[in-house]
XYZ file of C-alpha atoms in Angstrom:
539
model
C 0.000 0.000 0.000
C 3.112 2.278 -0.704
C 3.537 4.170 -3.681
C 5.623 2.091 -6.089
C 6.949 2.309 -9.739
C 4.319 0.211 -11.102
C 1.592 2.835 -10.756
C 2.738 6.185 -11.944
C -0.370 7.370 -13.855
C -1.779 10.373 -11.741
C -5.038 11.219 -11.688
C -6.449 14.352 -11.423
C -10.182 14.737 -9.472
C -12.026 14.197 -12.758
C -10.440 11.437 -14.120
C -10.805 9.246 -10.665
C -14.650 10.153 -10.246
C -14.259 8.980 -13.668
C -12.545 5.567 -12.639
C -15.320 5.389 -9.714
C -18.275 5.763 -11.950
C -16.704 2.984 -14.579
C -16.159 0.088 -11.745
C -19.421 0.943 -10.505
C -20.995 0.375 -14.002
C -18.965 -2.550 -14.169
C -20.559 -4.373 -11.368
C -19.223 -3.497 -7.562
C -21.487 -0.744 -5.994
C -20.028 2.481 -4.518
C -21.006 1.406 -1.145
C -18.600 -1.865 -1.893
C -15.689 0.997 -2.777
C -16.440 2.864 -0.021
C -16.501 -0.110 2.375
C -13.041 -1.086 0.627
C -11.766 2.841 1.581
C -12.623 2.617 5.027
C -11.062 -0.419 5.481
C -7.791 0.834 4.145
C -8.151 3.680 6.412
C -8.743 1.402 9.489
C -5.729 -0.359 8.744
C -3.560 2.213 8.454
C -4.881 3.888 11.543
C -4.111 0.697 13.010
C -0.115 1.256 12.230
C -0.264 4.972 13.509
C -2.294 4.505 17.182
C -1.575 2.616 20.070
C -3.877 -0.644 20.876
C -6.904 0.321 22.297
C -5.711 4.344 21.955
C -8.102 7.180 21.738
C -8.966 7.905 17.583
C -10.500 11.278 17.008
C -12.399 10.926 13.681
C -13.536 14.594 11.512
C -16.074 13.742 9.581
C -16.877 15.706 6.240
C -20.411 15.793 4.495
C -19.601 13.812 1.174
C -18.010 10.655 0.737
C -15.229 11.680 2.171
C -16.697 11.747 5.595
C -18.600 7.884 4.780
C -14.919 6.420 4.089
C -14.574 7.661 7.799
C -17.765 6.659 9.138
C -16.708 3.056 7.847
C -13.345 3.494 9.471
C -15.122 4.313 12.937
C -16.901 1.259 12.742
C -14.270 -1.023 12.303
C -11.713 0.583 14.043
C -14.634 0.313 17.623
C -15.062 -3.505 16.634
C -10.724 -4.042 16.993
C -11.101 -2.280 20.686
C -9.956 0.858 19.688
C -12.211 4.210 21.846
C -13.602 5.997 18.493
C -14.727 9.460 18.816
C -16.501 10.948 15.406
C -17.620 14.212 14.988
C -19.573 15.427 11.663
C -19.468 18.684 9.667
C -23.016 19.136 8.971
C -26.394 17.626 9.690
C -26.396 13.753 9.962
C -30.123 13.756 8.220
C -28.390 15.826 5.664
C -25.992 12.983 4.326
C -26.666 11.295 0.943
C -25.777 7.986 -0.767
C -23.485 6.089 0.443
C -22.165 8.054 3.085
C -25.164 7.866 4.710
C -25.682 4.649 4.604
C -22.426 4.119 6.055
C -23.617 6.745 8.704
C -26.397 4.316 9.575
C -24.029 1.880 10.015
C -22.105 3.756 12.595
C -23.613 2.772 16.155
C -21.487 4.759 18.370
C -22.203 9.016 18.826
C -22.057 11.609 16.058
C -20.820 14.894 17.994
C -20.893 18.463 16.010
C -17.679 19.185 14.354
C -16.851 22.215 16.824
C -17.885 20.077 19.498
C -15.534 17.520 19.490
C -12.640 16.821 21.677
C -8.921 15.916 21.140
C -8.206 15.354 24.392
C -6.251 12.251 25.016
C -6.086 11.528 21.538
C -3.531 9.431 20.504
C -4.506 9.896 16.758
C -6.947 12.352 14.413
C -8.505 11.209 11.265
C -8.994 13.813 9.027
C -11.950 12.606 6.687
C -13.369 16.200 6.082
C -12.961 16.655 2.396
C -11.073 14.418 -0.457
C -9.375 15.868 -3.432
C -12.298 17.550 -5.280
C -12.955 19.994 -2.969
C -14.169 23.028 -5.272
C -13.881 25.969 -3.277
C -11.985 27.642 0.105
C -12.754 25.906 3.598
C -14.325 28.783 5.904
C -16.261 28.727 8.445
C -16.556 25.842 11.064
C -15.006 23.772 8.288
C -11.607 25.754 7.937
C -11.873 26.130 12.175
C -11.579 22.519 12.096
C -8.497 22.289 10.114
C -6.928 25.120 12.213
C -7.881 22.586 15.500
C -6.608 19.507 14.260
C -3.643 21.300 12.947
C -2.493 23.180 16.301
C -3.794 19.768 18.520
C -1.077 17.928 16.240
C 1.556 20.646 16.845
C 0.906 20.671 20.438
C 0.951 16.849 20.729
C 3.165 15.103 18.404
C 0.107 12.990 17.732
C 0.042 12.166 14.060
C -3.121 12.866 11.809
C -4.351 10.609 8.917
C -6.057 11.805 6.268
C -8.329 10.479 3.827
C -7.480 10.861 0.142
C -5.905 14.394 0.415
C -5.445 16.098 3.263
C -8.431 18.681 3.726
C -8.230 21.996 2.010
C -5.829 20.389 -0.861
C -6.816 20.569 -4.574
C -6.000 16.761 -5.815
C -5.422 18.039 -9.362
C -3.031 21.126 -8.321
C -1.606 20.953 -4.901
C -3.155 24.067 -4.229
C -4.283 24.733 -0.723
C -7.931 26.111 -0.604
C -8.215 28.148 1.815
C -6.043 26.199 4.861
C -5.398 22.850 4.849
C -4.465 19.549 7.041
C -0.684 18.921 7.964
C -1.076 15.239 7.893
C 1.789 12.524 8.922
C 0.155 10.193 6.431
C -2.038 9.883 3.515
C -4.144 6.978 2.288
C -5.415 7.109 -1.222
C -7.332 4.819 -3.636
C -6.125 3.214 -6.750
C -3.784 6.052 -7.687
C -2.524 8.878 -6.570
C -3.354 12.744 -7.598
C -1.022 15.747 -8.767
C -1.564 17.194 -6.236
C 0.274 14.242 -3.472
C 3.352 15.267 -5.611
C 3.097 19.217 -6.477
C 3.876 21.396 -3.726
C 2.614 22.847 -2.167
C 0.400 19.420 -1.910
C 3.043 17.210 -0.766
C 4.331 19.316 1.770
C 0.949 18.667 3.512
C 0.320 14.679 3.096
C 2.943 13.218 5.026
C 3.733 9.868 3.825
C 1.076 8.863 1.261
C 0.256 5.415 0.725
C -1.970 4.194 -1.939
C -4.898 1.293 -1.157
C -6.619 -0.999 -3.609
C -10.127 -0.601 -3.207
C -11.411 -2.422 -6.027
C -11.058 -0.607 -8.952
C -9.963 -2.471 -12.277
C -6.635 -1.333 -13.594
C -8.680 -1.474 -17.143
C -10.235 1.544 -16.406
C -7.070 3.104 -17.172
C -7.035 2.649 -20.691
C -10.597 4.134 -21.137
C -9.378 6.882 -19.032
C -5.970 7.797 -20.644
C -4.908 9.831 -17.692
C -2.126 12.095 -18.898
C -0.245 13.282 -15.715
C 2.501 10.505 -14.825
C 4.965 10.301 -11.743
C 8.565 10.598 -13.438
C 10.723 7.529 -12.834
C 12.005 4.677 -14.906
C 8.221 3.186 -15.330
C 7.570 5.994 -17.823
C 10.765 6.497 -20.012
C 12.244 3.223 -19.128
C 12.025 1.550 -22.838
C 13.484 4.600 -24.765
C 16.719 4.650 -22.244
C 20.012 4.313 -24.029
C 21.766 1.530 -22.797
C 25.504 0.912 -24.696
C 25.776 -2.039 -26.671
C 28.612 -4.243 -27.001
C 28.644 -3.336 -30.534
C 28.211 0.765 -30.077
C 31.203 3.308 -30.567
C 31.692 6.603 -29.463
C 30.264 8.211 -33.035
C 26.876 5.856 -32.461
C 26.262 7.199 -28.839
C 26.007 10.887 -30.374
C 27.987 14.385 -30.381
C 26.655 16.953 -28.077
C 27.502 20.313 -28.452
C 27.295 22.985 -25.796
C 27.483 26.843 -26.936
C 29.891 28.838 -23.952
C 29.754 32.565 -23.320
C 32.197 34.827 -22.739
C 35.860 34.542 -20.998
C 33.922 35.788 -17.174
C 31.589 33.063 -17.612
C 32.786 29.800 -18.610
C 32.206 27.561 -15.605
C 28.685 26.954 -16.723
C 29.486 25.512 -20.433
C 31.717 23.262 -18.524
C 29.243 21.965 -16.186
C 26.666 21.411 -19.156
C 29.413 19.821 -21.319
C 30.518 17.490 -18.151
C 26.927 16.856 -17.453
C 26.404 15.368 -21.513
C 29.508 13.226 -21.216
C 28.402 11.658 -17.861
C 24.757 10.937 -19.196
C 26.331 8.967 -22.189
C 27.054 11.130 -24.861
C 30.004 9.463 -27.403
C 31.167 13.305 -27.651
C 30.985 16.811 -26.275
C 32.632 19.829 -27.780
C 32.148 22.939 -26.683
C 31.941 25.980 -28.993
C 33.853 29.114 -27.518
C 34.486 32.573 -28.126
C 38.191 32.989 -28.967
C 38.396 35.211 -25.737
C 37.859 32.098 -23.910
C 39.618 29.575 -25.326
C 42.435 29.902 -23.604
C 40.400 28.686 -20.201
C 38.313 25.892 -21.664
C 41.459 24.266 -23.545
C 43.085 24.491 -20.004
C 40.410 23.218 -17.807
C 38.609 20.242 -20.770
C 39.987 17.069 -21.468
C 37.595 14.715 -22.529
C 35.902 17.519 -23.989
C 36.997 18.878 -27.285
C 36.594 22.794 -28.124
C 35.629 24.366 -31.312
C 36.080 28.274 -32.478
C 32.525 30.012 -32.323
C 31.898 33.881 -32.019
C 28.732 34.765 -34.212
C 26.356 33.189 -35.627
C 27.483 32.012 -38.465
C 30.207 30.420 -37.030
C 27.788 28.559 -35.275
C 25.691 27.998 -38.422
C 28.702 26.623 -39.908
C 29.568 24.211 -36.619
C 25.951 22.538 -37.362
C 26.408 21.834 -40.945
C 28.027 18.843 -39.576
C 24.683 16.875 -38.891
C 27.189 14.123 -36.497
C 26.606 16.950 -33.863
C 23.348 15.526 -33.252
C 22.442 17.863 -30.018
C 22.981 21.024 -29.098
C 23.160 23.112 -25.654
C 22.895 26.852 -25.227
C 21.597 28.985 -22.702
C 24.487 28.532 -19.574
C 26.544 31.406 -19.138
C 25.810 32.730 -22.518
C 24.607 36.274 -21.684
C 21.343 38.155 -22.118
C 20.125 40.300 -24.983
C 20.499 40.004 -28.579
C 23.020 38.004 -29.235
C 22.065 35.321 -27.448
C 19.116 35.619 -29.316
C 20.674 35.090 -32.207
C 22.443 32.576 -31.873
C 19.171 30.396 -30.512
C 17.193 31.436 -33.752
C 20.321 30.620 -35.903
C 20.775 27.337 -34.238
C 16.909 26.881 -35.183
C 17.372 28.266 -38.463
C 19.747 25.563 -39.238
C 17.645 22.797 -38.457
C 14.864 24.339 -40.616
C 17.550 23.901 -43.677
C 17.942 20.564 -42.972
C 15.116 18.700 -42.717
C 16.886 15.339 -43.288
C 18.325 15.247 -39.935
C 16.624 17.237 -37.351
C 18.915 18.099 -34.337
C 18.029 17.740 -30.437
C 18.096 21.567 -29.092
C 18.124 22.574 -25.108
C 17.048 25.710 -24.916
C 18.015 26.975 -21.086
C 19.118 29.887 -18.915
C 19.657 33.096 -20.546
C 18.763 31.805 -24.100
C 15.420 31.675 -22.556
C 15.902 35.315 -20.610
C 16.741 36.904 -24.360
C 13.607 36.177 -25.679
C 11.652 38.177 -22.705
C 8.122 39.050 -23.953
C 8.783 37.489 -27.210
C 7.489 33.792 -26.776
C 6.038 33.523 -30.184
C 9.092 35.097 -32.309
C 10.785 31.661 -30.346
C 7.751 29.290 -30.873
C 7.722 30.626 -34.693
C 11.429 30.169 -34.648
C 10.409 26.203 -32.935
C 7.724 25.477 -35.630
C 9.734 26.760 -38.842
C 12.672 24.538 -37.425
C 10.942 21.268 -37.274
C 13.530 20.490 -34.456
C 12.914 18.366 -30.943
C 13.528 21.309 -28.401
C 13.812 21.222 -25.210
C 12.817 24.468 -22.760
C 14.168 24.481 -19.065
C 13.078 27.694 -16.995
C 13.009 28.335 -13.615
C 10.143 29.821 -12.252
C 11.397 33.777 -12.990
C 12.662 32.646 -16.819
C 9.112 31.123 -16.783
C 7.467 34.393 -15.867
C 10.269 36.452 -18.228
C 9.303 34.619 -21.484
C 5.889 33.710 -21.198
C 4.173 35.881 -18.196
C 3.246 38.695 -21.203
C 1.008 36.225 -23.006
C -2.062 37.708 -22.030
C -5.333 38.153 -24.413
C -3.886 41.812 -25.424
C -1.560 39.406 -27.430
C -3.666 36.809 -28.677
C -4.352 38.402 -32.656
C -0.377 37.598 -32.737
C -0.981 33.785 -32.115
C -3.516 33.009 -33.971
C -2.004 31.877 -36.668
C -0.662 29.040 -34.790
C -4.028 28.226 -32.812
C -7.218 29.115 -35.188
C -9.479 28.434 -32.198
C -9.980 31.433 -29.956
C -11.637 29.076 -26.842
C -8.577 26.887 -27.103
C -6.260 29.904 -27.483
C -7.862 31.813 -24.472
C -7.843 28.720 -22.293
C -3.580 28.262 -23.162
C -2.994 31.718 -22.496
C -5.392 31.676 -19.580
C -3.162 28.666 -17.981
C 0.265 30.266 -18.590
C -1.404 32.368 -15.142
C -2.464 29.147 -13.261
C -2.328 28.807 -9.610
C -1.644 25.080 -11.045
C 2.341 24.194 -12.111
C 1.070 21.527 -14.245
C -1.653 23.941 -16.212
C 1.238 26.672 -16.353
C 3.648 23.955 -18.089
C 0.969 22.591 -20.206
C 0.005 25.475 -22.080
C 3.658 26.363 -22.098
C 4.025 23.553 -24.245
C 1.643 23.775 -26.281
C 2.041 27.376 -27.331
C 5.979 26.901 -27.783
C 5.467 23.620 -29.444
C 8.622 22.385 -27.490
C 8.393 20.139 -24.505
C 8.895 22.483 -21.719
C 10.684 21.573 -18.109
C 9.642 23.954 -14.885
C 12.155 23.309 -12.134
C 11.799 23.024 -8.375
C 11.151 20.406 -5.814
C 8.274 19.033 -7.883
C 9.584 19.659 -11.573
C 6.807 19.258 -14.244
C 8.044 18.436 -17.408
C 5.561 18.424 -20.199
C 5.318 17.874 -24.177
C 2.825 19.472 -26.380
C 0.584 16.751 -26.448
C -0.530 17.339 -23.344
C 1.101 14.759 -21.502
C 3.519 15.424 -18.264
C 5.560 13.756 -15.629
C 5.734 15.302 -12.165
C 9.527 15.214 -9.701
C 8.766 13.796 -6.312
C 11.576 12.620 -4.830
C 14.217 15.508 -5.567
C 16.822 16.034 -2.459
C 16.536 20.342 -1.175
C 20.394 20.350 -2.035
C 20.037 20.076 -5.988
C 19.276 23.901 -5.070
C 22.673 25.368 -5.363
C 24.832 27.461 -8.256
C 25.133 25.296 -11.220
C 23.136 22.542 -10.715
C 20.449 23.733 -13.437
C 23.412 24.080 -16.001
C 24.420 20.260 -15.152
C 20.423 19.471 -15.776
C 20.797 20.927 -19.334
C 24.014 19.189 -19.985
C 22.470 15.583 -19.233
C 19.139 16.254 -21.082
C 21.551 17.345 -24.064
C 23.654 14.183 -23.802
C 20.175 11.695 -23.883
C 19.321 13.586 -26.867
C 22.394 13.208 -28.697
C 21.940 9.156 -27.855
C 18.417 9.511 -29.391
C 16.140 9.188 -26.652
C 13.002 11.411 -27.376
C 12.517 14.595 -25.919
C 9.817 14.034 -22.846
C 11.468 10.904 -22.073
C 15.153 12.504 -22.011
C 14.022 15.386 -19.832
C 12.109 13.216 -17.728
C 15.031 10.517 -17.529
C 17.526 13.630 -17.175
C 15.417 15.073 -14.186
C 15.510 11.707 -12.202
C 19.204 11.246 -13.035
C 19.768 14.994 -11.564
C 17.993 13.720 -8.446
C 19.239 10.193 -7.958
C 23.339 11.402 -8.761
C 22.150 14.570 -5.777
C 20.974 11.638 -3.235
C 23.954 9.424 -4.054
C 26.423 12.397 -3.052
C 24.227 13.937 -0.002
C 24.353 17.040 1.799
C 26.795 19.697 0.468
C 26.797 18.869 -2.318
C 27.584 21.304 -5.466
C 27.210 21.216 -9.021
C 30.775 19.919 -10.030
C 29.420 16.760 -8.062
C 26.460 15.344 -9.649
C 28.286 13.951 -12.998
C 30.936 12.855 -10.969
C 28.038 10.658 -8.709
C 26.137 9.690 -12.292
C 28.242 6.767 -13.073
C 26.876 4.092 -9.985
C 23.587 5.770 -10.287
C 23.743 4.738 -13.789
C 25.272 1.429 -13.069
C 22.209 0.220 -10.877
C 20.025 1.740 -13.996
C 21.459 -0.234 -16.545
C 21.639 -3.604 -14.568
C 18.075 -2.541 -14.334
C 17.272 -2.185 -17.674
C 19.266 -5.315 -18.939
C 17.561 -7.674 -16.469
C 14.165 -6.555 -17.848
C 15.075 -6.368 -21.585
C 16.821 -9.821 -21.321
């Protein structure tokens, strides 16, 4: 009942009432799902409270509040002192929840009139992850209760699907919301267990099997994945016994000028590690001097305009290219990026992998569509990797003011408005989304709970990324390693995706104090335990 690799489809609110109403059309009724739920509660309240310990149950009006009902009743029959409290009127409950109500033989106090004292544990069963609106009221006072009684105590609280006041499909909090220890869920888990500020609230989430047929996924085609292995696994390169250096790819990273050439490096080491058969890196003369001194394994190559770097790509070997580190703002960065995009739209033959990161982004400030344009004329895979401000920079002026000048590209004016709508989300996952699908490039948000997403619509969600990845450098190293799966051929989602777990997994293999010169260096056993992986399965 943990969350585990096998089940990384993430569903937002409408797509599990979705999976609900298809088992129960199938056969099993809800009461049968709900029985299921509150039996996975029970047992995980079990875990969490002393035997025969005081559980405090909060009791919400929807089903929510029946999964606990059925939880109270089981719970009283394994000798445990059950105390339930419901928000609302108990004559106003419908369905199934009140028929689990009826069920309940013990007392129903009001919400405001229940007590945690003694408690050894809370159950939070207010509201699951559809909640549509901001708890106020006696409902938020609750939350505010349970939250200070578990701060006071030390005494855990479980919650039911999401803790209270979370939106399942965005992490958003609504108003206030429960800070649970643990989280039980049903057949899969939301967005919103994994985008923050979501997680920060559910604890440890753990997901139950209540009944519902993994078929319904398939009908459902939920579109929001958990990023791991699962869901890039089979496009992975792993070197054959047959491969050479020139099959595994030629990445090339663009540097900036001589004050800023640490962050080329750490893209170009970041490639290498990740598998790429080459790296060069292409250098202002100015800095050549410092690259040739501090590269080995790395080759260097002349570039100082444009052209030079439209020259560099005639040679199609160099398969992916890198820009954006340490490259500088303004306009010619900017012209370099639509030059490197230029040359792919010359050669359709061979289309070349392009990360597009740091201040490549930055130079295109307010002009997301000259880019996208650039994108679509080019035909090319790119690759976009902002950080929340180079987010806001290049995309935060899409507004309707602008929408005549997109048109072209999205004849629909209710799709359109919606896209441009999203880029202002409260939701990471809408914000990336529409990203993507106006740039037509698969676009990479980075934090604790990167979302990287492809025009399509689909999108894979961080959630185990250690708090020290956050330090100078460590998005240039990102770049590098998405830039060396590309040149090996891996599509782009997948070789963001695989390039954001990497990141994570080579950050956790080093630990604390770690900085950015150390995650290629700790890619190589991360990689090993990958690949042994991999083999196993493909053997």
């Amino acid at each position: 009942m943990s969350p585990d690799a096998s089940k990384p489809e993430l569903l937002t609110n409408m797509e599990m009432a979705a999976a609900d109403r298809l088992t129960i059309a199938a056969g099993p009724p809800g009461s049968f799902l709900m029985e299921s739920a509150g039996a996975a509660v029970a047992r995980e309240a079990e875990l969490l409270a002393p035997r025969q310990g005081r559980i405090v149950i909060f009791c919400g009006p929807g089903n929510n509040g029946g999964d606990g009902f059925v939880a109270a009743r089981l719970l009283a029959a394994r000798g445990f002192f059950i105390a339930l409290g419901l928000l609302g009127r108990l004559d106003a409950l419908r369905g199934d929840a009140a028929c689990a109500a009826n069920a309940w033989n013990g007392d129903v106090s009001a919400i405001d009139e229940l007590s945690l004292d003694g408690a050894d544990l809370a159950i939070d069963a207010l509201f699951g992850a559809g909640l549509a609106r901001d708890l106020d009221g006696s409902a938020k006072a609750a939350v505010l209760r349970l939250n200070e009684w578990a701060r006071a105590s030390g005494k855990p609280i479980l919650s039911i699907d999401v803790p209270s006041g979370i939106d399942g499909s965005s992490g958003q909090i609504r108003g206030v919301a429960v800070q649970a220890e643990r989280t039980v869920t049903f057949f899969r888990r939301k967005p919103g267990h994994l985008l923050l500020p979501g997680r920060l609230h559910c604890g440890r989430t753990v997901i139950a099997d209540i009944g519902i047929a993994e078929s319904v996924l398939s009908i459902i085609n939920p579109q929001t994945l958990a990023n791991g292995p699962a869901i890039w696994k089979s496009h992975f390169p792993v070197p054959r016994v047959d491969g050479h250096k020139y099959s595994r790819g030629h990445a090339l990273v663009l540097s900036g000028g001589l004050a800023h050439t640490g962050a080329a490096r750490l893209a170009a080491r970041g490639a290498l590690r990740a598998g790429a058969g080459l790296v060069t890196v292409a250098t202002p003369r100015e800095a050549l001097g410092v690259h040739a001194a501090a590269l080995t394994a790395v080759m260097t190559r002349l570039c100082d305009a444009p052209d030079e770097l439209a020259d560099l790509l005639k040679d199609r070997r160099k398969n992916a290219l890198v820009m954006g580190p340490g490259l500088g703002v303004g306009a010619a960065t900017r012209d370099f990026a639509l030059a490197a995009l230029e040359a792919d739209a010359k050669s359709p033959e061979a289309r070349r992998a392009i990360v597009l990161d740091a201040d490549a982004l930055t130079s295109f400030e307010g002009d997301a569509l000259c880019l996208a344009q650039a994108i679509e004329a080019s035909g090319a895979p790119v690759v976009l990797t902002p950080h929340d401000g180079e987010f806001a920079r290049l995309f935060g002026m899409l507004t309707s003011d602008v929408a005549d000048a997109w048109r072209k590209r999205e004849p629909d004016p209710e799709i359109l408005r919606a896209r441009l709508a999203a880029l202002h989300s409260p939701s990471k996952l809408e914000r990336v989304r529409a990203a993507a699908a106006l740039s037509g490039a698969v676009v990479l948000l980075k934090g604790a709970d990167t979302v990287v997403a492809h025009p399509g619509g689909g999108a894979s969600i961080a959630e185990d990324l250690p708090p020290w990845l956050a330090t100078a450098g460590s998005g240039d190293v990102l770049a590098g390693i998405i830039g060396g799966l590309l040149a090996q051929s891996m599509p782009p989602f997948e070789a963001a995706s695989a390039a954001v777990w990497l990141h994570g997994a080579s950050a956790r293999q080093f630990g604390p104090g770690l900085i950015a010169e150390d995650i290629p260096e700790n890619l190589p056993p991360v990689l090993r335990v990958l690949f042994e992986s991999l083999m196993l399965r493909r053997a």
